[in-house]
Structure formats: C-alpha cells, structure tokens
PDB file of C-alpha atoms in Angstrom:
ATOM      1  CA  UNK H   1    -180.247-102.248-171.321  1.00 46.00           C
ATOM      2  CA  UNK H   2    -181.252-100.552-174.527  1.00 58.00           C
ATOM      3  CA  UNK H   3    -184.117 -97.636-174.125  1.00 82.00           C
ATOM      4  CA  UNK H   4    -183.846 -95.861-177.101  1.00 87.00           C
ATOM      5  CA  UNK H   5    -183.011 -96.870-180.902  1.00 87.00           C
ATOM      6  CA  UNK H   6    -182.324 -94.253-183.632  1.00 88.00           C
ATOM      7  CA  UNK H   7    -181.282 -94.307-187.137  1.00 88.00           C
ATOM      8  CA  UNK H   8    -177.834 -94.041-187.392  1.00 84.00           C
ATOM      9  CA  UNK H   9    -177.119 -94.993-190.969  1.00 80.00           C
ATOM     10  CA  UNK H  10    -176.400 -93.003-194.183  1.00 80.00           C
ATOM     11  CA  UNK H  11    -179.557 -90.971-196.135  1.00 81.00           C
ATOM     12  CA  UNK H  12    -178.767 -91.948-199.450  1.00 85.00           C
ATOM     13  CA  UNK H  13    -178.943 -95.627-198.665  1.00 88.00           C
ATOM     14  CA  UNK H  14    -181.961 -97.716-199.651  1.00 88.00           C
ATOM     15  CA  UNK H  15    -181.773 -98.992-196.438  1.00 87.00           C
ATOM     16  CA  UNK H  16    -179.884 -99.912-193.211  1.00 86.00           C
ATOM     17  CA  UNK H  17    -180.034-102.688-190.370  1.00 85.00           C
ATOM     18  CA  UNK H  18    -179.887-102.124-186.749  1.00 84.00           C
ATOM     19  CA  UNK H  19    -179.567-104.576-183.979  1.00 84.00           C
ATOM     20  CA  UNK H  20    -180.579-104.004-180.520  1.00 82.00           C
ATOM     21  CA  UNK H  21    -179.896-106.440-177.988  1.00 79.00           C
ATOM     22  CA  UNK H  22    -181.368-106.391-174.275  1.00 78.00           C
ATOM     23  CA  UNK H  23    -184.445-104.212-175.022  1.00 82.00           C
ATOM     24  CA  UNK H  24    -186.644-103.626-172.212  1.00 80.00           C
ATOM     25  CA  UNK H  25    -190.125-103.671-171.893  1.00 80.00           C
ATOM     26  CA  UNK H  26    -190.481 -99.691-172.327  1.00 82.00           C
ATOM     27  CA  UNK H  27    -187.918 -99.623-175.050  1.00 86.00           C
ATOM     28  CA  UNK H  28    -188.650 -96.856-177.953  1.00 88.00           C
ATOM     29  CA  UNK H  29    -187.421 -96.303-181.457  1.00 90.00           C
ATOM     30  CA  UNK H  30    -187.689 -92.848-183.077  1.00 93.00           C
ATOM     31  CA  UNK H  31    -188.874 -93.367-186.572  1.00 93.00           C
ATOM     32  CA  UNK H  32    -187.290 -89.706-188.671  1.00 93.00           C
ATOM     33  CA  UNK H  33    -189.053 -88.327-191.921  1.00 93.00           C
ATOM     34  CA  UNK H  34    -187.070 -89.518-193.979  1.00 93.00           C
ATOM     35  CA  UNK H  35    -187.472 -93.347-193.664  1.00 94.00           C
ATOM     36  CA  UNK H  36    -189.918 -95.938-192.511  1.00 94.00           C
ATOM     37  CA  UNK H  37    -188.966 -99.240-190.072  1.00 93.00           C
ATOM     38  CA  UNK H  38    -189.578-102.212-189.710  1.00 92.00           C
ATOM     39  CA  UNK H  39    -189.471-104.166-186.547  1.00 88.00           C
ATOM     40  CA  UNK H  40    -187.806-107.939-186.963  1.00 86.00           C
ATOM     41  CA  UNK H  41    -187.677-110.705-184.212  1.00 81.00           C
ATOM     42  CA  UNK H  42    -187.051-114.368-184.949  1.00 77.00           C
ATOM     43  CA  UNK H  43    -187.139-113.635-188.463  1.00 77.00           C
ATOM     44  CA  UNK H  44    -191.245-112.484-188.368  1.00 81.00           C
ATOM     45  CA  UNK H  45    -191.394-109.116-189.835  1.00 84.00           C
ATOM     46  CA  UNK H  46    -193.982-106.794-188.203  1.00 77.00           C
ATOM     47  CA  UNK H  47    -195.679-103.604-189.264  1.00 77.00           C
ATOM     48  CA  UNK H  48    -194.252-101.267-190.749  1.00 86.00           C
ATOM     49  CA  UNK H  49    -193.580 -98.015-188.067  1.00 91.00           C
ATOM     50  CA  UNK H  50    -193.966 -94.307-189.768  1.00 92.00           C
ATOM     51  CA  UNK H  51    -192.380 -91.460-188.758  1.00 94.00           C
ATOM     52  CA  UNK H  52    -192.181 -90.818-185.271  1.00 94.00           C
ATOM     53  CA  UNK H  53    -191.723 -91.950-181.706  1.00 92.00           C
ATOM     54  CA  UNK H  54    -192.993 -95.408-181.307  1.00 89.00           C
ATOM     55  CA  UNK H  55    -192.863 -98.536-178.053  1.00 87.00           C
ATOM     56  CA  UNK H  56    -191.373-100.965-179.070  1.00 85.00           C
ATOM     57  CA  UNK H  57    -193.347-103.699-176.746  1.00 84.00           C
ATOM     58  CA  UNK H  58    -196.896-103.082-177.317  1.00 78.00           C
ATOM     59  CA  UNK H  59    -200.039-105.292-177.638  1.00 70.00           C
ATOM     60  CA  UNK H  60    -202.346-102.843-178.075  1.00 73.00           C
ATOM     61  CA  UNK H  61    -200.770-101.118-181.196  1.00 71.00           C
ATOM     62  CA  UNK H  62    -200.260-104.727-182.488  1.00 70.00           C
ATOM     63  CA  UNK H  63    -196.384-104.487-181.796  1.00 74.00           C
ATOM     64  CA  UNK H  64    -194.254-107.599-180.231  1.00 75.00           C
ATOM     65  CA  UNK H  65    -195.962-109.247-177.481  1.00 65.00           C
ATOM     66  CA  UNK H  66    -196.247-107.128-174.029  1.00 64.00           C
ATOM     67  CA  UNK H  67    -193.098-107.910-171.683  1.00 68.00           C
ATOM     68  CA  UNK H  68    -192.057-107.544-167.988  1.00 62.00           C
ATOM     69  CA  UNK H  69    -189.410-105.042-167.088  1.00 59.00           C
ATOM     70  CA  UNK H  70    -187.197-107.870-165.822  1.00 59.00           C
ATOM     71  CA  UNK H  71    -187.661-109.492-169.384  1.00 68.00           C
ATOM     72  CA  UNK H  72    -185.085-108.853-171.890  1.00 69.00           C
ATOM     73  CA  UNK H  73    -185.334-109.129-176.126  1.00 74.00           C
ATOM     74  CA  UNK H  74    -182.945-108.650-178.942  1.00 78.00           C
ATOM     75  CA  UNK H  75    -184.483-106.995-182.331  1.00 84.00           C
ATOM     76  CA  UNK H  76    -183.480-105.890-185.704  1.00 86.00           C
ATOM     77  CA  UNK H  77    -184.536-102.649-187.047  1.00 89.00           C
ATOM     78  CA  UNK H  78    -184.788-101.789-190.549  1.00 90.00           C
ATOM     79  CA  UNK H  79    -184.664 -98.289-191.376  1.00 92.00           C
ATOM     80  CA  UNK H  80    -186.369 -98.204-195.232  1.00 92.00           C
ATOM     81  CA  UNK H  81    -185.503 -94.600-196.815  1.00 93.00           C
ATOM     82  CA  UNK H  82    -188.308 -92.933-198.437  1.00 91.00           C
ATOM     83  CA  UNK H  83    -186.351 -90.492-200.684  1.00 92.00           C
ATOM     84  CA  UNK H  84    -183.059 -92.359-201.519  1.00 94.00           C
ATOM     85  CA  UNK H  85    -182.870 -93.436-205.071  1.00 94.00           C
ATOM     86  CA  UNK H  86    -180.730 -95.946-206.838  1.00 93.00           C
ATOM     87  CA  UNK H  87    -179.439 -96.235-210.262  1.00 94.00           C
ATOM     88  CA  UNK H  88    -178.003 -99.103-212.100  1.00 93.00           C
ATOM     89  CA  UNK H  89    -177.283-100.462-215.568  1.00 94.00           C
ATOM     90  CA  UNK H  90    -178.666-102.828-217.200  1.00 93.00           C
ATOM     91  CA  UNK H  91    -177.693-105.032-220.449  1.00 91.00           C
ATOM     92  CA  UNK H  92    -178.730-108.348-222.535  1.00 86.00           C
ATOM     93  CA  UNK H  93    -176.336-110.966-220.850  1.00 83.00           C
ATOM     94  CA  UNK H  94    -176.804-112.857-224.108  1.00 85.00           C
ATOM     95  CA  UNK H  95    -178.396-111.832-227.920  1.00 88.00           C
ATOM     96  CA  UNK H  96    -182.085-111.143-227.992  1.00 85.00           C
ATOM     97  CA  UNK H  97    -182.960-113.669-230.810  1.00 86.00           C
ATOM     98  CA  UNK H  98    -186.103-112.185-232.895  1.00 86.00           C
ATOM     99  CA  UNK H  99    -187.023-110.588-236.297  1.00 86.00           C
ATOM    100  CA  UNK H 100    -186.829-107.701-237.433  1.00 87.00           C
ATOM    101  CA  UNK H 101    -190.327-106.496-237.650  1.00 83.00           C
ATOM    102  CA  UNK H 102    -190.321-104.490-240.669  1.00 79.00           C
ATOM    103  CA  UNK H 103    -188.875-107.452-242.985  1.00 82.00           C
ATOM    104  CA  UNK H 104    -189.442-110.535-240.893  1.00 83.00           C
ATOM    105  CA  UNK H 105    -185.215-111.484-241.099  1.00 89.00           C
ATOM    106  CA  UNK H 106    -183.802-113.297-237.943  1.00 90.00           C
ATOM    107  CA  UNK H 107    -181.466-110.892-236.030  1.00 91.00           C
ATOM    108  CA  UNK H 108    -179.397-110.846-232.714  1.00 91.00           C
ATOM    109  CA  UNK H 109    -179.456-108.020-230.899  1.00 90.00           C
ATOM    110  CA  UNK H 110    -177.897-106.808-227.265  1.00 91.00           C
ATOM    111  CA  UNK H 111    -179.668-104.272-225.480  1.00 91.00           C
ATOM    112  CA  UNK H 112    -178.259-102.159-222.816  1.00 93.00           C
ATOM    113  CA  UNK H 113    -179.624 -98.886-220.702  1.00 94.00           C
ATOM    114  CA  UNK H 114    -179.997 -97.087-217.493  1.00 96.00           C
ATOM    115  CA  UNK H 115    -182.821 -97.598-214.997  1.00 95.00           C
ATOM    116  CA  UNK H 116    -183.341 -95.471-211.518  1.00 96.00           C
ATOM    117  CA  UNK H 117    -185.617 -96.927-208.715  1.00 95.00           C
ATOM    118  CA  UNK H 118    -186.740 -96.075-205.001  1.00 95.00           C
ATOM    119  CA  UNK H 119    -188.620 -98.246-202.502  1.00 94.00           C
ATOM    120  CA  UNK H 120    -192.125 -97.920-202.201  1.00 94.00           C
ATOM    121  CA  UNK H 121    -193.140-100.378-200.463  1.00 93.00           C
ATOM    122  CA  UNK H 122    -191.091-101.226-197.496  1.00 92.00           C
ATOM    123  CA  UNK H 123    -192.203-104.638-196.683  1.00 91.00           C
ATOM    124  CA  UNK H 124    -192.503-105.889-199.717  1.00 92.00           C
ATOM    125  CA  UNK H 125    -189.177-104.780-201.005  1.00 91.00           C
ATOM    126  CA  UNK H 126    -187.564-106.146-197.739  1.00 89.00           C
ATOM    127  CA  UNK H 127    -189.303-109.512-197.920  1.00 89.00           C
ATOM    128  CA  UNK H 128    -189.145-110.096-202.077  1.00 88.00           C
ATOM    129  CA  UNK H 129    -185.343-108.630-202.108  1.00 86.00           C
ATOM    130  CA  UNK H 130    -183.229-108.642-199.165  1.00 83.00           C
ATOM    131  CA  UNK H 131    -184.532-110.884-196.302  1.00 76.00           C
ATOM    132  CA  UNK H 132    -182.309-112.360-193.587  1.00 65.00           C
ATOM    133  CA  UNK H 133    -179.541-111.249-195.801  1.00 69.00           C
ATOM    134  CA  UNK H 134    -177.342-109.594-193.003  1.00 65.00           C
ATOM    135  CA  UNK H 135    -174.354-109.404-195.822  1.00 68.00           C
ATOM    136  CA  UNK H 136    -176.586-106.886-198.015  1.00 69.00           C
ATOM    137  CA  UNK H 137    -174.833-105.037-200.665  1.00 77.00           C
ATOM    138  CA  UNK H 138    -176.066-102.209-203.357  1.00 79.00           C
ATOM    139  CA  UNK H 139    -174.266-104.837-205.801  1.00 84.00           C
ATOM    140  CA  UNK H 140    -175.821-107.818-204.111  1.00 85.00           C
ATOM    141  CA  UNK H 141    -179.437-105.755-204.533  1.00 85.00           C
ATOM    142  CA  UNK H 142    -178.400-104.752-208.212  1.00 87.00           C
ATOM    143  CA  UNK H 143    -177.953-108.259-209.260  1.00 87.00           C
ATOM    144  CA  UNK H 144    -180.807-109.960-207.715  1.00 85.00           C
ATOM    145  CA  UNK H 145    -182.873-107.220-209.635  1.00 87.00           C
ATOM    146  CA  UNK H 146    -181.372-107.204-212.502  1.00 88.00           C
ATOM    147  CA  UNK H 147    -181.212-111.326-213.346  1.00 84.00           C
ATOM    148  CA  UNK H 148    -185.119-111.121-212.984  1.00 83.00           C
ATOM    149  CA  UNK H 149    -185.880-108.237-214.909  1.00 85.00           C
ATOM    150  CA  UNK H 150    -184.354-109.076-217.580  1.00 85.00           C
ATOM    151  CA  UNK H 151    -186.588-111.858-218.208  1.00 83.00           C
ATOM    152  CA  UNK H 152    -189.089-109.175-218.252  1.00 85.00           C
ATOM    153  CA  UNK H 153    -187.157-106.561-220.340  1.00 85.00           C
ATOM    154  CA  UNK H 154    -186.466-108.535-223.684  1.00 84.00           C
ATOM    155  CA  UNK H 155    -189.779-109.790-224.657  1.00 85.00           C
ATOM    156  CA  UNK H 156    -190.927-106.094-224.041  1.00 85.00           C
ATOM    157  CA  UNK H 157    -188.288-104.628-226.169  1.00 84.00           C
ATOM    158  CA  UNK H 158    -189.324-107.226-228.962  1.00 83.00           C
ATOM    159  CA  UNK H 159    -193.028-106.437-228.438  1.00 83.00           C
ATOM    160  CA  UNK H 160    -192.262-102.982-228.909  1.00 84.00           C
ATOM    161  CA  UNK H 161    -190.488-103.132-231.555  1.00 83.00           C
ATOM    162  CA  UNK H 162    -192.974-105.070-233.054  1.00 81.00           C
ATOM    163  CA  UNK H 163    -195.942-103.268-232.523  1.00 82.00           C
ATOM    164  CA  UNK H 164    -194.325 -99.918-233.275  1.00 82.00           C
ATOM    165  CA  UNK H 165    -192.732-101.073-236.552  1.00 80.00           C
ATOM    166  CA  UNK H 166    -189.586-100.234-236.217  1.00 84.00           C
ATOM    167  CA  UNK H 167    -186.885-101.897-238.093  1.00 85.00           C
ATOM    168  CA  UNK H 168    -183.830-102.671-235.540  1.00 86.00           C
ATOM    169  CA  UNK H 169    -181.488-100.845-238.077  1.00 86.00           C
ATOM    170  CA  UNK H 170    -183.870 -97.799-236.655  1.00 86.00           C
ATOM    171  CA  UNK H 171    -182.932 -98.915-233.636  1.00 86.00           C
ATOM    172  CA  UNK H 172    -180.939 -95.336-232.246  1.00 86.00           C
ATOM    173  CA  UNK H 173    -183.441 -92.802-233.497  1.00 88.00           C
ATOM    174  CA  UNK H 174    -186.077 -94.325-231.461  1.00 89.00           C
ATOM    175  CA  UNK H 175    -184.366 -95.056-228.287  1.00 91.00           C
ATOM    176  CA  UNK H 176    -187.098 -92.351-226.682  1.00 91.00           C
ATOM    177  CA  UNK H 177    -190.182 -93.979-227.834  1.00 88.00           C
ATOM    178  CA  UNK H 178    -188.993 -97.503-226.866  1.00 89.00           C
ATOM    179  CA  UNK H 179    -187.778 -96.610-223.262  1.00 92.00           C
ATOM    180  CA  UNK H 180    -191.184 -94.862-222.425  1.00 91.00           C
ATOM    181  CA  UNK H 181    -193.001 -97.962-223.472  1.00 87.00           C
ATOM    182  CA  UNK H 182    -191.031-100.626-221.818  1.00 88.00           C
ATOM    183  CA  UNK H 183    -190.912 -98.841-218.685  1.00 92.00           C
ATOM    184  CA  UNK H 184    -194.979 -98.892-218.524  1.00 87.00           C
ATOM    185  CA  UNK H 185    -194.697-102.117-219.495  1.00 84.00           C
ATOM    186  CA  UNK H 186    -192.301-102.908-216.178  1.00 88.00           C
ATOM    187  CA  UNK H 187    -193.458-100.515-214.057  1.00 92.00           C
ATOM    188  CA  UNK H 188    -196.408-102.646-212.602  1.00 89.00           C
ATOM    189  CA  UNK H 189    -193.839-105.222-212.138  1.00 87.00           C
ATOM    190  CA  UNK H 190    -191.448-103.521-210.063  1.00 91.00           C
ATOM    191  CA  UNK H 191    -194.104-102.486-207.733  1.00 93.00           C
ATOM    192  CA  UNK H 192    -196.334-105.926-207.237  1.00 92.00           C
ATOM    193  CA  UNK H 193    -193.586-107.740-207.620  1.00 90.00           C
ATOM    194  CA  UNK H 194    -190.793-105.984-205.553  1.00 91.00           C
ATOM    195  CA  UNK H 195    -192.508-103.213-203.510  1.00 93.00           C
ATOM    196  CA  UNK H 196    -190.357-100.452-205.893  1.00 94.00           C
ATOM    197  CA  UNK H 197    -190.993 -97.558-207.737  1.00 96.00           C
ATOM    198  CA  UNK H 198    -189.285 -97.278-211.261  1.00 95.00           C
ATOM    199  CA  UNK H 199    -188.878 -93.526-211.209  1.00 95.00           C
ATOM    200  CA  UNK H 200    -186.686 -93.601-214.810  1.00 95.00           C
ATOM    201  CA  UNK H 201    -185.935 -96.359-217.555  1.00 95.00           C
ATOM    202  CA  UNK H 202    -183.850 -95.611-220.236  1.00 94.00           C
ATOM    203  CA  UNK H 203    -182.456 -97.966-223.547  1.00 93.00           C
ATOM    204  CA  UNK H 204    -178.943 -96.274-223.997  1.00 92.00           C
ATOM    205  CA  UNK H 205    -177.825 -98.435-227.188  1.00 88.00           C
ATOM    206  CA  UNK H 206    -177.766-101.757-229.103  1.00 89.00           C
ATOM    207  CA  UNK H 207    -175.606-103.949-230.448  1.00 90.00           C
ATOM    208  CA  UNK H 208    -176.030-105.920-233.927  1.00 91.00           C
ATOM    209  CA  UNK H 209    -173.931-107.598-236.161  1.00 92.00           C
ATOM    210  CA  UNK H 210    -173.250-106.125-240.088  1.00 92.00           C
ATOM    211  CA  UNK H 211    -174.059-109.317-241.463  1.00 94.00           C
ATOM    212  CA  UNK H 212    -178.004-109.145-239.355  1.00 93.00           C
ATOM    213  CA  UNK H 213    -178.041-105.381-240.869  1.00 91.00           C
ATOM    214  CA  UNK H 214    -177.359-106.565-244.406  1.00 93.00           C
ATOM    215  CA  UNK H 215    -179.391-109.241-244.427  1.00 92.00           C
ATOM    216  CA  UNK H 216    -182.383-106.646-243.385  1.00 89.00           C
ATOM    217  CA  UNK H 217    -181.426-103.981-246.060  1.00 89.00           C
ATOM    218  CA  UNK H 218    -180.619-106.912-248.676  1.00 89.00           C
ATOM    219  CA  UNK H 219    -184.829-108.117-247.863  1.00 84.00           C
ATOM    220  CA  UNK H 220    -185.974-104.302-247.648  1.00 81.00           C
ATOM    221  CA  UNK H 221    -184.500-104.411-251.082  1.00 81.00           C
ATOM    222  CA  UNK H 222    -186.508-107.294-252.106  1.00 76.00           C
ATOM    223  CA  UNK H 223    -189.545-105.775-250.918  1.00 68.00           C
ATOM    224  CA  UNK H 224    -189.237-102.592-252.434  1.00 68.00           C
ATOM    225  CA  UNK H 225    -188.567-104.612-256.205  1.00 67.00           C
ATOM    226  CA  UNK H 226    -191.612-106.733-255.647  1.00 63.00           C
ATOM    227  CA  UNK H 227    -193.848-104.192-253.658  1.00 55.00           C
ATOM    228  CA  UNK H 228    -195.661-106.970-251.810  1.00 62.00           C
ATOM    229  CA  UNK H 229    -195.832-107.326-248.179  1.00 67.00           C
ATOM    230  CA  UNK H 230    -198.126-108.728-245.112  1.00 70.00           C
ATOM    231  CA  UNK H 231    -199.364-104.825-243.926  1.00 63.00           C
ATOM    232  CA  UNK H 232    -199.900-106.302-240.109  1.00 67.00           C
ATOM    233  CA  UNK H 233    -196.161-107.512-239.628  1.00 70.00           C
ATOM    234  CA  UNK H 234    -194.479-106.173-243.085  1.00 66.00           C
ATOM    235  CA  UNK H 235    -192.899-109.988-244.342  1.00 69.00           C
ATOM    236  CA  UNK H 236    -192.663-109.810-247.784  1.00 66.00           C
ATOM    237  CA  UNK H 237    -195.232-112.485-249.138  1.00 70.00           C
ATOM    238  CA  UNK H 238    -195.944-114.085-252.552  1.00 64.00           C
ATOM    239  CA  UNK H 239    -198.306-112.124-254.862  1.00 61.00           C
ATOM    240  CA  UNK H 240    -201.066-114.990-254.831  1.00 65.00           C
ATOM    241  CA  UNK H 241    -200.767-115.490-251.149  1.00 71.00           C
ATOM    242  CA  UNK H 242    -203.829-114.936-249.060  1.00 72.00           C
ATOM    243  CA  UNK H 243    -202.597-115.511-245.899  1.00 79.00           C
ATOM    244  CA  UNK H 244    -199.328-113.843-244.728  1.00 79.00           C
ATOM    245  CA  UNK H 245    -196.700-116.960-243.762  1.00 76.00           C
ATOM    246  CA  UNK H 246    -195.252-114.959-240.674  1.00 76.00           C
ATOM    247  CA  UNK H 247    -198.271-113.686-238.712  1.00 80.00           C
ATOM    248  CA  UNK H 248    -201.169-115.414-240.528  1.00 81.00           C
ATOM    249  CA  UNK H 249    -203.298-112.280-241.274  1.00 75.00           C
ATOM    250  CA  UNK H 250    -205.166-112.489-243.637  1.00 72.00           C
ATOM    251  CA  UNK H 251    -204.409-110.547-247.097  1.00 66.00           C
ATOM    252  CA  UNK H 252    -208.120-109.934-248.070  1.00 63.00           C
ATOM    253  CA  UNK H 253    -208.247-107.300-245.606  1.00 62.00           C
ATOM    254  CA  UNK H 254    -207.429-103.986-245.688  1.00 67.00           C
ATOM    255  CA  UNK H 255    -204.715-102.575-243.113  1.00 68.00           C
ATOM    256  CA  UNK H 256    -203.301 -99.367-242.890  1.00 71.00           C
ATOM    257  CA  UNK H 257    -199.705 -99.252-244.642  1.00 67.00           C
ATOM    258  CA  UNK H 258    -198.579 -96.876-241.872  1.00 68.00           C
ATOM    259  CA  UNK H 259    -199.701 -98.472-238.632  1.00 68.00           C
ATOM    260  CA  UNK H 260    -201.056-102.077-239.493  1.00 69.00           C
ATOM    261  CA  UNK H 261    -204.706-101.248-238.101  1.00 72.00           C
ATOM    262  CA  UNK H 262    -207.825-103.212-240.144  1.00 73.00           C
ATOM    263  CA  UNK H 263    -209.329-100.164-242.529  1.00 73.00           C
ATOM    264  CA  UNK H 264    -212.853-100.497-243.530  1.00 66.00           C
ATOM    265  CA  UNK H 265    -213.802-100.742-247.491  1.00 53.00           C
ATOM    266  CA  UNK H 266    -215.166 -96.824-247.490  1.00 58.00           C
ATOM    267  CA  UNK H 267    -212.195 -95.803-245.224  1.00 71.00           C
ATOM    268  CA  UNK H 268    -210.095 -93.040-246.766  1.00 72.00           C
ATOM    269  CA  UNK H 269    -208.274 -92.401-243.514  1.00 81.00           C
ATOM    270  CA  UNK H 270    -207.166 -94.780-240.913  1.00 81.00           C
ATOM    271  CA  UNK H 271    -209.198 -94.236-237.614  1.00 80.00           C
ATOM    272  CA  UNK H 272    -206.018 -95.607-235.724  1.00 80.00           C
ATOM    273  CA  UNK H 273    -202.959 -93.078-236.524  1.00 78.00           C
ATOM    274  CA  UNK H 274    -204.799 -90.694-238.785  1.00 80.00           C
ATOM    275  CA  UNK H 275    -202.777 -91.287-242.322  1.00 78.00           C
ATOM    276  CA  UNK H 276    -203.806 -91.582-245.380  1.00 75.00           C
ATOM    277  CA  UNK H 277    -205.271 -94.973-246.690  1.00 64.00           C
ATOM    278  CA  UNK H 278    -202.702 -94.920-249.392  1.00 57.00           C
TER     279      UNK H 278
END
C-alpha cells in the first residue's frame, strides 16, 4: 500500500494529476515550494494543502474522514504550480462590428494579441477550468479560456476606443495605451472568475478593410469642411442640431474638444486633461 505521495510532474506545468490507489490510514503527501495540492476523492475537492509534509487521513485538520489501518482509499492529487506561467494568443474569431469613435462610421475590425497568466487561486482555477477532466491539455485549457474571454475582450476594446478617442485608423500607434486598459478592465475577471492572475495582456495588431478606412477619412473630410461635430462622441451633426443624433448629448453644453469632459461657462482650461478650452 501507498505511504508516501510526491510530486513527480514537470515545473513549468500549470498543473499535474496524481493518482494513488490503496492509501492507508497513515498515508502522507509532501507538498514542495513550488506548488500547492489539492486532495480529490469521489469527485469532492478538499482544502487546499501548502507546502509541506501533510496526513493524508485526518479529522482533526479537516482532511478525509479518519480510517483504520486495515481500510484502504484511492485519491487524486493535484499538484497546482505557484510560479509556472502560461502564454497564449488570442484573436477576434469574427469582425468586431462598431464605429469608429472619432467620426461615428460603421467599421469591422479583427483584433489579435498576446496574453500571459499564472494560477492564483488553486481551487478556483481547478473547479471553474479543468474539473474531472482527466484528458487535460495546455490546448484544451487555452481554448476553454479563450472562447470566454473573448466575450469579455471586444466590448472592452470598443469601450476603449471610445472613451479614449481614438480613431481605429490610429489603431497601431496606440496599441500601448489600449492593452494597459483592457487588461484592468479583465484582470478582475480572470481572478473572480477563474482563480488566475493576468500577469501581461498585450493587443499585437488589427485588421480592417480599405473600404472601412476610406469611408472614415472620406467623413473626417466632411467634418473638417463643415467644422461641426458632437464634442462627447465626435459624429459630425447638423449646424441647427441641439442634440447630437449618435450619443444624444446635448449641444448647449460646453465639452472639451480634446477629451469630451463638460467645461463650465468661465472655464478657460479643462479640469479633466488640462488643455486649452479652445
């Protein structure tokens, strides 16, 4: 019968699964530094064992029930790594449909980029993400991740870009700002959600069509002719119009033409990015 259990896997592996069968009742498992474990019978997952030398069968460190030496029990180990880190790409399976922000014209864009990740919380990630899968893969875990985060990722690209005002022909000279706010934006996500940390997020590139990017510089054109356009979401509006047709701000007010923020009448600065009001 089994009295000892160590980690025999591989360090750079998110994980590994060990099975034990015929455990006695004094059976240990040595927990290294490196990883945490957790304990599986009949599919219940128990605590969560630290570093360490631990029994196995023990009531009063609210293990698996207390058992006889003549009594025999087979249990999974999972050894979570605490330091191993995986990266994957990611990428719009189909066109982001949205406006561009600084003229308000329909585009399709694709979206693609790097993202790097480590567990954080073992349970969670085991529970949320892996399971009683005993065929796990790092391309099984890749796609399970990525087909619900993208869900996630292209509203938060859109709301980025729409917030920050930049046009998508822009798109490449802002790659920096946009990956540092999406990944706040996801970060919460990946830990409540899947018991990871997002240690790095990056948008790489994107992909949109001539005809979108003529159609934008064709209406930039437009605007720049007639001079008139809503200051909150930049759609070019009619010159009597007092309500913008895209956001519905209102055109009596006063926003800054560099950030969109609400200026007061007196205001000769805007209290939100600094710039002049005009």
């Amino acid at each position: 019968m089994s009295e000892i259990v160590k980690f025999t896997g591989n360090n750079s592996e998110l994980f590994c699964r060990e099975c034990a069968d015929s455990l006695h009742a004094k059976a240990q498992v040595i927990v290294p530094e490196t990883h945490t474990v957790l304990l599986i019978k009949d599919g219940v997952v128990s605590e969560a064992l630290q570093p360490g030398r631990h029994d196995i069968f023990d009531t009063e460190n609210g293990l698996f029930r207390l058992k006889k030496d003549s009594d025999c029990a087979t249990v999974d180990f999972v050894f979570v790594s605490k330091t191993a880190k995986l990266q994957m790409l990611w990428g719009t399976s189909s066109p982001i449909k949205t406006r561009d922000p600084m003229t308000g014209v329909p585009v399709s864009i694709g979206v693609n980029g790097e993202l790097e990740f480590r567990v954080k919380t073992p349970k969670k990630f085991y529970l949320e993400l892996v399971g009683a899968d005993t065929e796990y893969s790092v391309d099984k875990l890749k796609k399970r991740i990525l087909s619900r985060l993208m869900s996630v990722i292209e509203p938060a690209i859109a709301k980025s870009m729409r917030e920050q005002k930049i046009s998508y022909t822009e798109f490449s000279e802002n790659k920096s700002t946009l990956s540092e706010s999406i990944k706040s934006q996801i970060s919460e996500l990946f830990a409540t959600e899947y018991g990871l940390e997002l240690c790095s997020f990056m948008v790489m590139g994107a992909i949109i069509s001539d005809a979108d990017i003529m159609a934008i510089e064709r209406k930039r054109d437009e605007i720049n002719r007639n001079g008139r356009t809503c200051p909150v979401c930049g759609t070019s509006i009619a010159a009597n119009a007092k309500f913008c047709p895209e956001c519905g701000s209102s055109l009596a007010d006063v926003f800054c033409p560099h950030c969109g923020h609400k200026l007061g009448a007196a205001d000769k600065f805007c209290a939100n990015c600094g710039k002049p009001k005009v």
